[in-house]
XYZ file of N, CA and C in Angstrom:
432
model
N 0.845 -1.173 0.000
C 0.000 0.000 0.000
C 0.896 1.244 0.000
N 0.668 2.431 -1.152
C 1.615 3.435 -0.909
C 0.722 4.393 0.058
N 2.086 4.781 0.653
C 1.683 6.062 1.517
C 1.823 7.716 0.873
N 0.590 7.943 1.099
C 0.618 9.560 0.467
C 0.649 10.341 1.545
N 1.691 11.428 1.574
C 1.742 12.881 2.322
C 1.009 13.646 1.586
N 0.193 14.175 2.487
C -0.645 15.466 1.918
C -0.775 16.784 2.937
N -0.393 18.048 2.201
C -0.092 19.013 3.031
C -0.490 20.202 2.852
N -1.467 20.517 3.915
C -2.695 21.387 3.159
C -2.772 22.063 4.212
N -3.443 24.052 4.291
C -3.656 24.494 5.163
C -5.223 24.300 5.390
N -6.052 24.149 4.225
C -6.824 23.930 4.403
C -7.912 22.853 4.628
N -8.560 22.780 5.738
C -8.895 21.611 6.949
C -10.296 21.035 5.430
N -11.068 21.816 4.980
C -12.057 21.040 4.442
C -11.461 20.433 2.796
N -10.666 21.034 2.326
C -9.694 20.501 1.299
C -8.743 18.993 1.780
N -8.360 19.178 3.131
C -7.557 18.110 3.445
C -8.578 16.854 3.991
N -9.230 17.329 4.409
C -10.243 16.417 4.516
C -10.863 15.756 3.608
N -11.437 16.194 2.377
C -11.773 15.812 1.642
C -10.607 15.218 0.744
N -9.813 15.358 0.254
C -8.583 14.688 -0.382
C -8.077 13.536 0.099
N -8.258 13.835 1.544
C -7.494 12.404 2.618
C -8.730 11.223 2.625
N -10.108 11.507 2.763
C -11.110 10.630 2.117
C -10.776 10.018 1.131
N -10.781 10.337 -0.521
C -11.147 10.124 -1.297
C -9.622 9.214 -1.758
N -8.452 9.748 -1.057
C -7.247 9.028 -1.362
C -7.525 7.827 -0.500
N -8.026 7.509 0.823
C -8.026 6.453 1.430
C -8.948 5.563 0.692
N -10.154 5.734 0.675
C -10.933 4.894 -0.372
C -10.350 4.725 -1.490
N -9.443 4.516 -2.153
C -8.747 4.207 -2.995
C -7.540 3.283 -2.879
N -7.418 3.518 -1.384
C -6.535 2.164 -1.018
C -5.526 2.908 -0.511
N -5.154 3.949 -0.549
C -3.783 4.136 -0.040
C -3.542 4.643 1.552
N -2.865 4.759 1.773
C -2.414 5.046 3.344
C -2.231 6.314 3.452
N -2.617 7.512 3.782
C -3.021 9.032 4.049
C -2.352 9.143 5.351
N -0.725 10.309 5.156
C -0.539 11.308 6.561
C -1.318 12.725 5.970
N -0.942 13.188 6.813
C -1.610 14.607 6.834
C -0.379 15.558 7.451
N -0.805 16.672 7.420
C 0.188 18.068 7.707
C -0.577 19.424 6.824
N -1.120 19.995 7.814
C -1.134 21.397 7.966
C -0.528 22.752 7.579
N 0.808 22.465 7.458
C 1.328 23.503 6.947
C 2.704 23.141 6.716
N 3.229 23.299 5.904
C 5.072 23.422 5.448
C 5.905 22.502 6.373
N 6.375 23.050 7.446
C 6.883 22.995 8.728
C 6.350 21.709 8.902
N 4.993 21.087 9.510
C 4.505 19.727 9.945
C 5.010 18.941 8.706
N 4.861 19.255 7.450
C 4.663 18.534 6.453
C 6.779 17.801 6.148
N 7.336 18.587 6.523
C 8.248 18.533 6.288
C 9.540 17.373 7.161
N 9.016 17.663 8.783
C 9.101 16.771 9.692
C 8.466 15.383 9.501
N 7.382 15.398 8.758
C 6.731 13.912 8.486
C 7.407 13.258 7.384
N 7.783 14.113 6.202
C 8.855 13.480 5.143
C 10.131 12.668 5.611
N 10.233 13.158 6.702
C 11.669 12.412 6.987
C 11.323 11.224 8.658
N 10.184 11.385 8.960
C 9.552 10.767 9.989
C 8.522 9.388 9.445
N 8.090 9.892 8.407
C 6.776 8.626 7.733
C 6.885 8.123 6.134
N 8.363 8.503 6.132
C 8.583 8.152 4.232
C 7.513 7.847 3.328
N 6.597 8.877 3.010
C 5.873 8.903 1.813
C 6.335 8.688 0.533
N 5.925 7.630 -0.008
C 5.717 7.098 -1.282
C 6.039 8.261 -1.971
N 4.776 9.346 -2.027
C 4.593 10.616 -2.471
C 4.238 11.865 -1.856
N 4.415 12.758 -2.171
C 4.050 14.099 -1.663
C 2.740 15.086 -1.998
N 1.988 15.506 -1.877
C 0.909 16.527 -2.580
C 0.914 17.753 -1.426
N 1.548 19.335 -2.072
C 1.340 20.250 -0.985
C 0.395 21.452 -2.140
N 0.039 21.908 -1.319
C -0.340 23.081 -1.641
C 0.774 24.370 -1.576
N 0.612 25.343 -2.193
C 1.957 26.297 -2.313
C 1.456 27.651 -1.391
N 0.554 27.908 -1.019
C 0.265 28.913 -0.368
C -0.520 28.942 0.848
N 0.492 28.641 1.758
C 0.225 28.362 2.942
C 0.903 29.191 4.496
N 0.930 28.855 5.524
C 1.608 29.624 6.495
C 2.498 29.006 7.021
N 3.673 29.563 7.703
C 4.847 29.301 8.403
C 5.906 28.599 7.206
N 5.696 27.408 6.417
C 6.822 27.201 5.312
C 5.580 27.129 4.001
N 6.060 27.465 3.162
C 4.758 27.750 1.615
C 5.535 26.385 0.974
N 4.641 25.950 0.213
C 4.516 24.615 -0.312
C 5.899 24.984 -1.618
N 6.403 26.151 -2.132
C 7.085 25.995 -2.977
C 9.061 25.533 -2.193
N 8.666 26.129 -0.528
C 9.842 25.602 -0.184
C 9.906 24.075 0.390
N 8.473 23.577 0.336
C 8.581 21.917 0.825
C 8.683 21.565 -0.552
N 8.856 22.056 -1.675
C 9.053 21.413 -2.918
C 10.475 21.332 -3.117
N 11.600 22.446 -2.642
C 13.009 22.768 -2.428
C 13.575 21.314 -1.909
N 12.995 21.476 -0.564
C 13.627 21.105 0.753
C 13.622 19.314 0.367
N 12.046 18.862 -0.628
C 11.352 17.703 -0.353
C 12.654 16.915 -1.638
N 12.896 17.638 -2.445
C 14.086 17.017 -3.999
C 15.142 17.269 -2.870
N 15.437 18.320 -2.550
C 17.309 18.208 -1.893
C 17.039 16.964 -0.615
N 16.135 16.542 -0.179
C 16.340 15.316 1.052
C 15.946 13.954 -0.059
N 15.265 14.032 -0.677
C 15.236 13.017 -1.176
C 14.335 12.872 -2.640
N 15.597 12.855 -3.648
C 15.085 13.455 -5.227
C 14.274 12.437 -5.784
N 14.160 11.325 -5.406
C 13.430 9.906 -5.910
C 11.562 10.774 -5.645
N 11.878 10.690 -4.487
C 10.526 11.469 -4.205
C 9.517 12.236 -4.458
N 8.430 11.910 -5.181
C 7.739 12.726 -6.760
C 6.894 13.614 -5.609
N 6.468 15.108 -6.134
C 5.824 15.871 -5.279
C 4.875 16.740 -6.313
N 3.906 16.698 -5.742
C 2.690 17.008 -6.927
C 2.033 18.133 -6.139
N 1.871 19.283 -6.931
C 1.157 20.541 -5.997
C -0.228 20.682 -6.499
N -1.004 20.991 -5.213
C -2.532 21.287 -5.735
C -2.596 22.688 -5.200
N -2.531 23.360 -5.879
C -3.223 25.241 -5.499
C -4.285 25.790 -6.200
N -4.921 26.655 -6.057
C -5.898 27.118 -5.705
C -5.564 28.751 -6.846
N -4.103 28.559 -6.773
C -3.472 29.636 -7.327
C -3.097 29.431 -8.719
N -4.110 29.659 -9.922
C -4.189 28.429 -10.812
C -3.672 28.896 -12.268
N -2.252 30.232 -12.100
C -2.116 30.827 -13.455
C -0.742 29.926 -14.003
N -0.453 29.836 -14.751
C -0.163 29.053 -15.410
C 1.965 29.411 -15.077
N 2.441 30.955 -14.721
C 3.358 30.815 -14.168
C 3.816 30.429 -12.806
N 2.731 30.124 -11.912
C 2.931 29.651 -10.961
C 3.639 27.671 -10.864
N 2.328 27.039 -11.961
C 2.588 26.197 -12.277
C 4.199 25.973 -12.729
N 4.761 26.345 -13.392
C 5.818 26.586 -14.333
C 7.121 26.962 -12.875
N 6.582 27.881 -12.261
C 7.462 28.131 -11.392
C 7.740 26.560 -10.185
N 6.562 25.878 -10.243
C 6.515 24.604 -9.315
C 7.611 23.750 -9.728
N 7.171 23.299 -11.139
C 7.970 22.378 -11.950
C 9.240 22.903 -12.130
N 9.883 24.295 -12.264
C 11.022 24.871 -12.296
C 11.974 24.277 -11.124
N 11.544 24.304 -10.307
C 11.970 23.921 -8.921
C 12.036 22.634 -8.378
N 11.188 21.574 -9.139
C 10.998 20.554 -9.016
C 9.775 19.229 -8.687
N 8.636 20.131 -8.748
C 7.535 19.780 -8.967
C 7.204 18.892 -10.209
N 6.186 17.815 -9.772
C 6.096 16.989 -10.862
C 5.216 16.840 -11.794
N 4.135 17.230 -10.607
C 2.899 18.094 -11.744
C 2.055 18.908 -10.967
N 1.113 19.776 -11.511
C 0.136 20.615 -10.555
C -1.237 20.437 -11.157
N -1.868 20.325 -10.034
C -3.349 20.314 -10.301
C -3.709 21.820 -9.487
N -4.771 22.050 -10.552
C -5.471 23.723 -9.898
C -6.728 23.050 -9.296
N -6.977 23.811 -7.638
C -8.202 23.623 -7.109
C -8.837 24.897 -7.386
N -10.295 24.756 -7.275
C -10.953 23.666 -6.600
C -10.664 22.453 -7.581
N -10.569 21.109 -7.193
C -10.555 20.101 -7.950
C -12.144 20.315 -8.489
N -12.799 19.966 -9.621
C -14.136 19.364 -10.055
C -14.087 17.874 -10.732
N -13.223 17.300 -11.116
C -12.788 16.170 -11.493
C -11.950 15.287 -10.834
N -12.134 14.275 -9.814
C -11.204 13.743 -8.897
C -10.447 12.554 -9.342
N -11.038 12.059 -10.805
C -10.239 11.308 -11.792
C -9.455 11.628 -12.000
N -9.199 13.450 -12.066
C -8.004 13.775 -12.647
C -7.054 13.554 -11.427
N -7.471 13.654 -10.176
C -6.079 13.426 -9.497
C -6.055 11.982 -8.899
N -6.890 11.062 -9.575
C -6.389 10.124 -9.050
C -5.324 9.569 -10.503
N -5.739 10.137 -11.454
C -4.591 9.438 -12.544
C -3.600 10.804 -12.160
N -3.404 11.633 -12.172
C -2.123 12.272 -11.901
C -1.081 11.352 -10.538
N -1.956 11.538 -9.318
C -1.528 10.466 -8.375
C -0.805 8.787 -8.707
N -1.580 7.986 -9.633
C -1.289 6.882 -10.198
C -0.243 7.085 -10.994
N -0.022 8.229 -12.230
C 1.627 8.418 -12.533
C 2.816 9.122 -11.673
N 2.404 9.439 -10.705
C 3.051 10.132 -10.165
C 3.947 9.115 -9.210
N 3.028 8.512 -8.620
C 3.437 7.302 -8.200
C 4.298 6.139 -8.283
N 4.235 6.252 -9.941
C 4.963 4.788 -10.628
C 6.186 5.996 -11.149
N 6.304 7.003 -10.888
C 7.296 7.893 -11.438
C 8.494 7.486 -10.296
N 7.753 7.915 -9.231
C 8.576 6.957 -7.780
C 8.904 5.932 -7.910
N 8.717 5.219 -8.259
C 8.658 3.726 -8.347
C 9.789 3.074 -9.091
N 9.825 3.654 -10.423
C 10.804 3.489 -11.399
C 12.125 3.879 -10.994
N 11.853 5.642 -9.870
C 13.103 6.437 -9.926
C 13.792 5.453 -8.873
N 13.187 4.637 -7.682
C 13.772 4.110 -6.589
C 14.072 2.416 -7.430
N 13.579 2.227 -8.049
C 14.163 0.980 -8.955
C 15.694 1.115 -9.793
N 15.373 2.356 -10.540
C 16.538 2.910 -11.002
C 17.797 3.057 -9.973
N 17.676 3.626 -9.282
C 18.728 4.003 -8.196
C 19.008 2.610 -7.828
N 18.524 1.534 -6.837
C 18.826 0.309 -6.979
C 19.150 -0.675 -7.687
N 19.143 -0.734 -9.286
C 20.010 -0.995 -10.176
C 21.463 -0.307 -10.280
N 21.240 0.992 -10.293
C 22.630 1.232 -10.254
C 23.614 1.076 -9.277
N 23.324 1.508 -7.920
C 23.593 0.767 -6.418
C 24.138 -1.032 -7.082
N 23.644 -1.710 -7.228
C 24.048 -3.142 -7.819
C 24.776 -2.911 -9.024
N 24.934 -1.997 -9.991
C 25.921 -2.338 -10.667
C 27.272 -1.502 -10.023
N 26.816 -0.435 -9.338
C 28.792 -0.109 -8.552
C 28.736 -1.041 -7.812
N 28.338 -2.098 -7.392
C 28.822 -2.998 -6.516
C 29.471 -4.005 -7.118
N 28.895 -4.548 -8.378
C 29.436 -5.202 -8.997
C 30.692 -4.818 -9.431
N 30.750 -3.694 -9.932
C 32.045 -2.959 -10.348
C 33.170 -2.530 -9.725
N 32.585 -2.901 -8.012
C 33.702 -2.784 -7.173
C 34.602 -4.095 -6.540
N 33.324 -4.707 -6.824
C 33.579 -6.825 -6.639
C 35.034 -7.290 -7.601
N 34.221 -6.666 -8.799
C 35.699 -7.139 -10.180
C 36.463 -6.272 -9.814
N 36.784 -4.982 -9.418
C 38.049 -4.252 -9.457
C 38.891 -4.929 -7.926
N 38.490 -5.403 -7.370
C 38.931 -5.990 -5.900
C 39.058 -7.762 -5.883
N 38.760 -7.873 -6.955
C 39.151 -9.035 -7.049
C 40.532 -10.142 -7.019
């Protein structure tokens, strides 16, 4: 079961998101704002990430910073509210993987954004563990 971080200031948005992701099977933390959200990344290793960017005490574009420099495998998908198209651009600049604009009206759309987003993880932590096994190998024959 993957675990989704979701990090929202807002209580009836997070609520409703953390529903609709659990009925779907997955395992839902939660976090409030930047700061909570950020302590749980390195406390509850989420699969994946979903923050919102405009929030209080840390804004979702620096848990997008903070979330690639601790751990780049880690796909992070922003949902805002803030829905012009350089904002978006500015997410993905930084390292965002994709953005959905709220209000959501289509929750298909984030459950297939979620579902690639997911296997984007998936591949990147597969990848890294292939290569991990081939410097090992490569250190086996040079020490031989």
């Amino acid at each position: 079961m993957s675990k989704i971080l979701i990090i929202e200031d807002d209580s009836a948005v997070l609520d409703n998101m953390s529903y609709f992701l659990e009925e779907l099977g997955y395992q839902v933390v939660t976090a409030q704002n930047g700061r909570q959200g950020l302590i749980l990344v390195h406390s509850e290793s989420p699969d994946l990430v979903i923050t919102d960017l405009r929030m209080p005490v840390v804004d979702g574009f620096q848990v997008v910073k903070e979330v690639i420099r601790y751990e780049p495998e880690l796909t992070v998908v922003v949902i805002s509210g803030t829905g012009h198209i350089k904002t978006a651009v500015e997410a993905s600049r930084i390292g965002a993987w994709d953005f959905v604009v709220k209000p959501v009206l289509d929750m298909g759309v984030v459950e297939h954004v979620i579902e690639r987003a997911l296997e984007r993880s998936r591949l990147l932590k597969e990848n890294r563990c292939h290569k991990e096994q081939l410097e090992q190998f490569e250190f086996d024959d040079i020490h031989r």
